[in-house]
CSV table of C-alpha atoms in Angstrom, one decimal:
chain,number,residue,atom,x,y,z
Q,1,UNK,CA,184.3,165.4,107.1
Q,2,UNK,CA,182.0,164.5,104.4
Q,3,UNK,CA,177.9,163.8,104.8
Q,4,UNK,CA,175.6,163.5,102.5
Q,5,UNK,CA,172.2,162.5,102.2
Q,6,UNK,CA,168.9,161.8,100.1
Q,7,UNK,CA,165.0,161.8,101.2
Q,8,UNK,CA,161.9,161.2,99.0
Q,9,UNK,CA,161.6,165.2,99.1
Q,10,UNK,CA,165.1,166.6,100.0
Q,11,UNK,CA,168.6,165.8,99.5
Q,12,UNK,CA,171.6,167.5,100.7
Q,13,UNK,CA,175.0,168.0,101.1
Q,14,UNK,CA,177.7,169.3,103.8
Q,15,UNK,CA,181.5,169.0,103.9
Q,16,UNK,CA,183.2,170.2,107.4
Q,17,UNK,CA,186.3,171.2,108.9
Q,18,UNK,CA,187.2,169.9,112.6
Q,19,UNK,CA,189.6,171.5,114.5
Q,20,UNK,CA,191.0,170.5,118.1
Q,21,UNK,CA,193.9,172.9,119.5
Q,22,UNK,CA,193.6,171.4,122.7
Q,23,UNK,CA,191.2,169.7,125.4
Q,24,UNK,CA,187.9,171.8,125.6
Q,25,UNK,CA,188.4,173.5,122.4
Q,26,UNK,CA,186.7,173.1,118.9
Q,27,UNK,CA,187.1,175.3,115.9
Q,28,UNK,CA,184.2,173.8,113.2
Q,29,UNK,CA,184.0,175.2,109.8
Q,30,UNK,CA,181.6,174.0,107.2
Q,31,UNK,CA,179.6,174.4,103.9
Q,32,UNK,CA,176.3,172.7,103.2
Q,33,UNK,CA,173.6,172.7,100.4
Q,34,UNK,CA,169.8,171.3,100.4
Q,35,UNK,CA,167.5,171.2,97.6
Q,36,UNK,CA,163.9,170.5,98.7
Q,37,UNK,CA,160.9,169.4,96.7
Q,38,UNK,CA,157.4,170.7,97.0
Q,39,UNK,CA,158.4,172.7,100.3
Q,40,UNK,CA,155.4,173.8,102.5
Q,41,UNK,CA,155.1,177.4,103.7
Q,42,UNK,CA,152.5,179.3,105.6
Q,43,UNK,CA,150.9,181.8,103.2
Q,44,UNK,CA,148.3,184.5,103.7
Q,45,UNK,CA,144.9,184.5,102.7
Q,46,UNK,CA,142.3,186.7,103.0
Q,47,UNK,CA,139.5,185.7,105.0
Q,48,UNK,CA,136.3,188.1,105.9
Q,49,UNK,CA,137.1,191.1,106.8
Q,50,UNK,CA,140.4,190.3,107.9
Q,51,UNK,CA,143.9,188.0,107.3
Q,52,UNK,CA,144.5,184.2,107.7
Q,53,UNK,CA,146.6,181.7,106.9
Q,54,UNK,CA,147.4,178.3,105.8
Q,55,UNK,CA,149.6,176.2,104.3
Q,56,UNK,CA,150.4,174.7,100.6
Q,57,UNK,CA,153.5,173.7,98.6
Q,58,UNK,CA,155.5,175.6,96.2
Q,59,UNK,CA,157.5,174.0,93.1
Q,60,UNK,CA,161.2,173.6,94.9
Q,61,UNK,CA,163.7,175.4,96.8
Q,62,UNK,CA,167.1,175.0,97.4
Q,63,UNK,CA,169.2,177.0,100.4
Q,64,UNK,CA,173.5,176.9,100.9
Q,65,UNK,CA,175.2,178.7,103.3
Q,66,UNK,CA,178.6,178.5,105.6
Q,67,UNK,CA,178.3,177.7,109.4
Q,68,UNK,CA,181.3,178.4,112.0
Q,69,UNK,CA,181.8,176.9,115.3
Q,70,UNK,CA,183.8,177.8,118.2
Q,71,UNK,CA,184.7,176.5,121.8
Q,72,UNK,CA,187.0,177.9,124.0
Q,73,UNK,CA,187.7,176.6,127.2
Q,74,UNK,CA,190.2,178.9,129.5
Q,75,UNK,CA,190.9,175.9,131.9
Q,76,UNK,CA,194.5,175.9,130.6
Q,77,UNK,CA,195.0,178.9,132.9
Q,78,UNK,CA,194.7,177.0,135.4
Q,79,UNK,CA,198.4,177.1,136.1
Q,80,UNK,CA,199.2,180.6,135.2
Q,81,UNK,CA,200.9,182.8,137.6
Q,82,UNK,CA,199.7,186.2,135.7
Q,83,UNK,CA,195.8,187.8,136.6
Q,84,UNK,CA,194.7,185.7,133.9
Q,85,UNK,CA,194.8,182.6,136.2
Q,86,UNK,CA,191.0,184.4,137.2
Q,87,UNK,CA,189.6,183.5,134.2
Q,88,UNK,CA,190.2,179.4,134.3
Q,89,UNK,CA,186.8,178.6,135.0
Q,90,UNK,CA,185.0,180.5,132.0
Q,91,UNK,CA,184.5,178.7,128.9
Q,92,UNK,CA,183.5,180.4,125.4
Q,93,UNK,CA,180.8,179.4,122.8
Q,94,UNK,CA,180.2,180.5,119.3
Q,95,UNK,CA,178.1,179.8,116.5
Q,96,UNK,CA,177.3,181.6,113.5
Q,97,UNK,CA,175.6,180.5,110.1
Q,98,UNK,CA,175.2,182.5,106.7
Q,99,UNK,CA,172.5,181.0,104.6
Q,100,UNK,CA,171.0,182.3,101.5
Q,101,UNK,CA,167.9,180.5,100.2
Q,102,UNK,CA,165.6,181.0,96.8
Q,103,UNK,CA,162.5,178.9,96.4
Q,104,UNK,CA,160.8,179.2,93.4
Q,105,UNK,CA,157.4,178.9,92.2
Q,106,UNK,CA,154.6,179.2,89.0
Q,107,UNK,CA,151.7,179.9,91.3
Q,108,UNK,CA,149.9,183.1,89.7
Q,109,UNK,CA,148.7,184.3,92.8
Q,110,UNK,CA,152.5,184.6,94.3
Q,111,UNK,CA,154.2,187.9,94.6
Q,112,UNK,CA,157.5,186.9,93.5
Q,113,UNK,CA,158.5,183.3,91.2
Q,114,UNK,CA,161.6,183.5,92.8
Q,115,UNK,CA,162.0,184.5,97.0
Q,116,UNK,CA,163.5,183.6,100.0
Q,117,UNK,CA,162.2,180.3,101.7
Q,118,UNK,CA,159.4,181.1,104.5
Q,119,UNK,CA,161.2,180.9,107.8
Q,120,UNK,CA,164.5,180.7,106.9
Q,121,UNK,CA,167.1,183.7,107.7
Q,122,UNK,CA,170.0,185.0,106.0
Q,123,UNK,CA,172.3,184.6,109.5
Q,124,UNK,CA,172.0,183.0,113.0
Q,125,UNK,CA,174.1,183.8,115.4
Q,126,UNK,CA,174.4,182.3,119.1
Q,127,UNK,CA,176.7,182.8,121.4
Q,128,UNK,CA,177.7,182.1,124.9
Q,129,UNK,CA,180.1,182.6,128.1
Q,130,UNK,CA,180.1,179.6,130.8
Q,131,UNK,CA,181.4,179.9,134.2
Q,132,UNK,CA,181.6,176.7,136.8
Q,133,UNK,CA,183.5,176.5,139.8
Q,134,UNK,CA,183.7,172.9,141.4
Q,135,UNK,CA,185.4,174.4,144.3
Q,136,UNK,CA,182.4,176.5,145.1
Q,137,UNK,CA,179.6,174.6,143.1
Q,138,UNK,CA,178.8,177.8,141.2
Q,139,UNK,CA,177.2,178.0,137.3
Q,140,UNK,CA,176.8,181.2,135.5
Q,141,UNK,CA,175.5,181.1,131.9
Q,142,UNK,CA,175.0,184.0,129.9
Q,143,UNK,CA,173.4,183.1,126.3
Q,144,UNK,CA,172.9,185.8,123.3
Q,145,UNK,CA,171.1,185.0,119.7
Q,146,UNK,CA,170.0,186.9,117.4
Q,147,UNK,CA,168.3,185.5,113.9
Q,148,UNK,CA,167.7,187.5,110.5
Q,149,UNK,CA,165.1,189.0,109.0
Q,150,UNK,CA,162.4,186.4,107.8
Q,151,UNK,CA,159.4,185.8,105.9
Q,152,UNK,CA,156.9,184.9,108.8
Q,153,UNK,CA,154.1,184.8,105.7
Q,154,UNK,CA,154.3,184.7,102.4
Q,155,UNK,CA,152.1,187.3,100.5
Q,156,UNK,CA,150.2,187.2,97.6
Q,157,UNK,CA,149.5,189.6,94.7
Q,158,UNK,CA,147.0,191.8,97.4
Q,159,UNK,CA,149.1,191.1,100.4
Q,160,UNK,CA,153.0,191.6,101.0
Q,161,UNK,CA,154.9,189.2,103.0
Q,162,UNK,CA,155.0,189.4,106.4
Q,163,UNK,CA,158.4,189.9,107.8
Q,164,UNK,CA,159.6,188.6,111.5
Q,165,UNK,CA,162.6,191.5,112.3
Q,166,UNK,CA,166.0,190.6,113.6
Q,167,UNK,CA,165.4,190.9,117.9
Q,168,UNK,CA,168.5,190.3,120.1
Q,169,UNK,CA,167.4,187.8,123.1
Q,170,UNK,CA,169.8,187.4,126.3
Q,171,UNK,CA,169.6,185.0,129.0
Q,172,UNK,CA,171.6,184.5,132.4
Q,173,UNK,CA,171.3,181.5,134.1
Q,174,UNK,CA,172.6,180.9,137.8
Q,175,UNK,CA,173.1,177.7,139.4
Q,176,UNK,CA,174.4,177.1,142.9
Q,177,UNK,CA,175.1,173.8,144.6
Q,178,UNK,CA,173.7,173.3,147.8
Q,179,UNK,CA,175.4,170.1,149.4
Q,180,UNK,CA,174.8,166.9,147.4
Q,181,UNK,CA,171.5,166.8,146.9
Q,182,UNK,CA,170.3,170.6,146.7
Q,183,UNK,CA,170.7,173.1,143.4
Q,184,UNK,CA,169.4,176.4,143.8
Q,185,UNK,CA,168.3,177.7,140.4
Q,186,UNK,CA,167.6,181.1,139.0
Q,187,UNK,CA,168.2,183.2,136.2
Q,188,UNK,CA,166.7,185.8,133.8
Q,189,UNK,CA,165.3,185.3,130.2
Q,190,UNK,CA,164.6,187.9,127.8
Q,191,UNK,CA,166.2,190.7,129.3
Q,192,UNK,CA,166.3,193.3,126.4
Q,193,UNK,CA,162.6,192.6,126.4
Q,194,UNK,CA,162.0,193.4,123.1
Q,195,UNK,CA,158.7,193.4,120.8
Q,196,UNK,CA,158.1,190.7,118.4
């Protein structure tokens, strides 16, 4: 699978893989590219006594990077006579992304002529494990992501950038039908709880 594409100030680029072992699953691999022209970014500024921000627009950037996709669906067990059989109604979701990015500028007042873009991380990754029983009307999601180190800010010659850190979110979800018309919802987010 090929796709390509062309805007007034980006044009990019991906080619893809598609895989289908069987019903429910999905094994995606692909490769993309993007070239962007006079990208904005948030950038610091001093302001009084302390730090602001706002935004402008460097010379271009350009990011490329792989991104993998998986589904798994264990419904095939549905006919097993092993233990295994238990695990029919979970489903598995992956996705990952490597990205590297360099934006480059001739601003005098920037740190570095040649960075990472503002916002954009070297990895994603996201991942989850379903469970839904019609028999019983029961949902169970748990979801896990976790993004890269990032410039939040970009710097200038007095200032350094201002870095987001990598922080690991998870989230369970519960759903339970209740008759036809009722769902009873609950669930957890956030539960490492960790700082920003």
């Amino acid at each position: 699978d090929i796709w390509s594409e062309s805007y007034h100030d980006m044009a990019a680029a991906e080619l893809r893989f598609e895989y289908f072992p069987s019903a429910g699953d999905m094994i995606t691999l692909g490769g993309f590219f993007k070239h962007f022209k006079n990208p904005i970014e948030a950038h610091l500024i001093e302001s009084g006594s302390g730090l602001n921000y706002n935004y402008s627009n460097a010379s271009s950037a350009g990011s490329y990077g792989l991104e993998l996709d998986v589904r798994k669906s264990f419904i095939g067990l549905e006919n097993s006579n092993s233990f295994f059989r238990a695990f029919r109604h979970f489903a598995l979701v992956f996705n990952a992304s490597l990205i590297h990015s360099a934006l480059r500028t001739d601003d005098p007042n920037e740190r570095d002529p040649v960075r990472r873009m503002q916002g954009q991380a070297p990895y994603i990754v996201n991942t989850g494990l379903f469970y839904e029983n019609p028999n019983t009307g029961l949902m169970v999601s748990v979801m896990y992501n976790i993004i890269g180190e990032r410039i939040a800010y970009v710097g200038n010659k007095s200032s350094p950038h201002m870095y987001q850190v990598p922080r690991n979110l998870l989230d369970i979800t519960v759903n339970q039908k209740l008759g036809k018309h009722f769902v009873l919802k609950g669930g957890v987010r956030d539960i490492f709880n960790q700082p920003i």
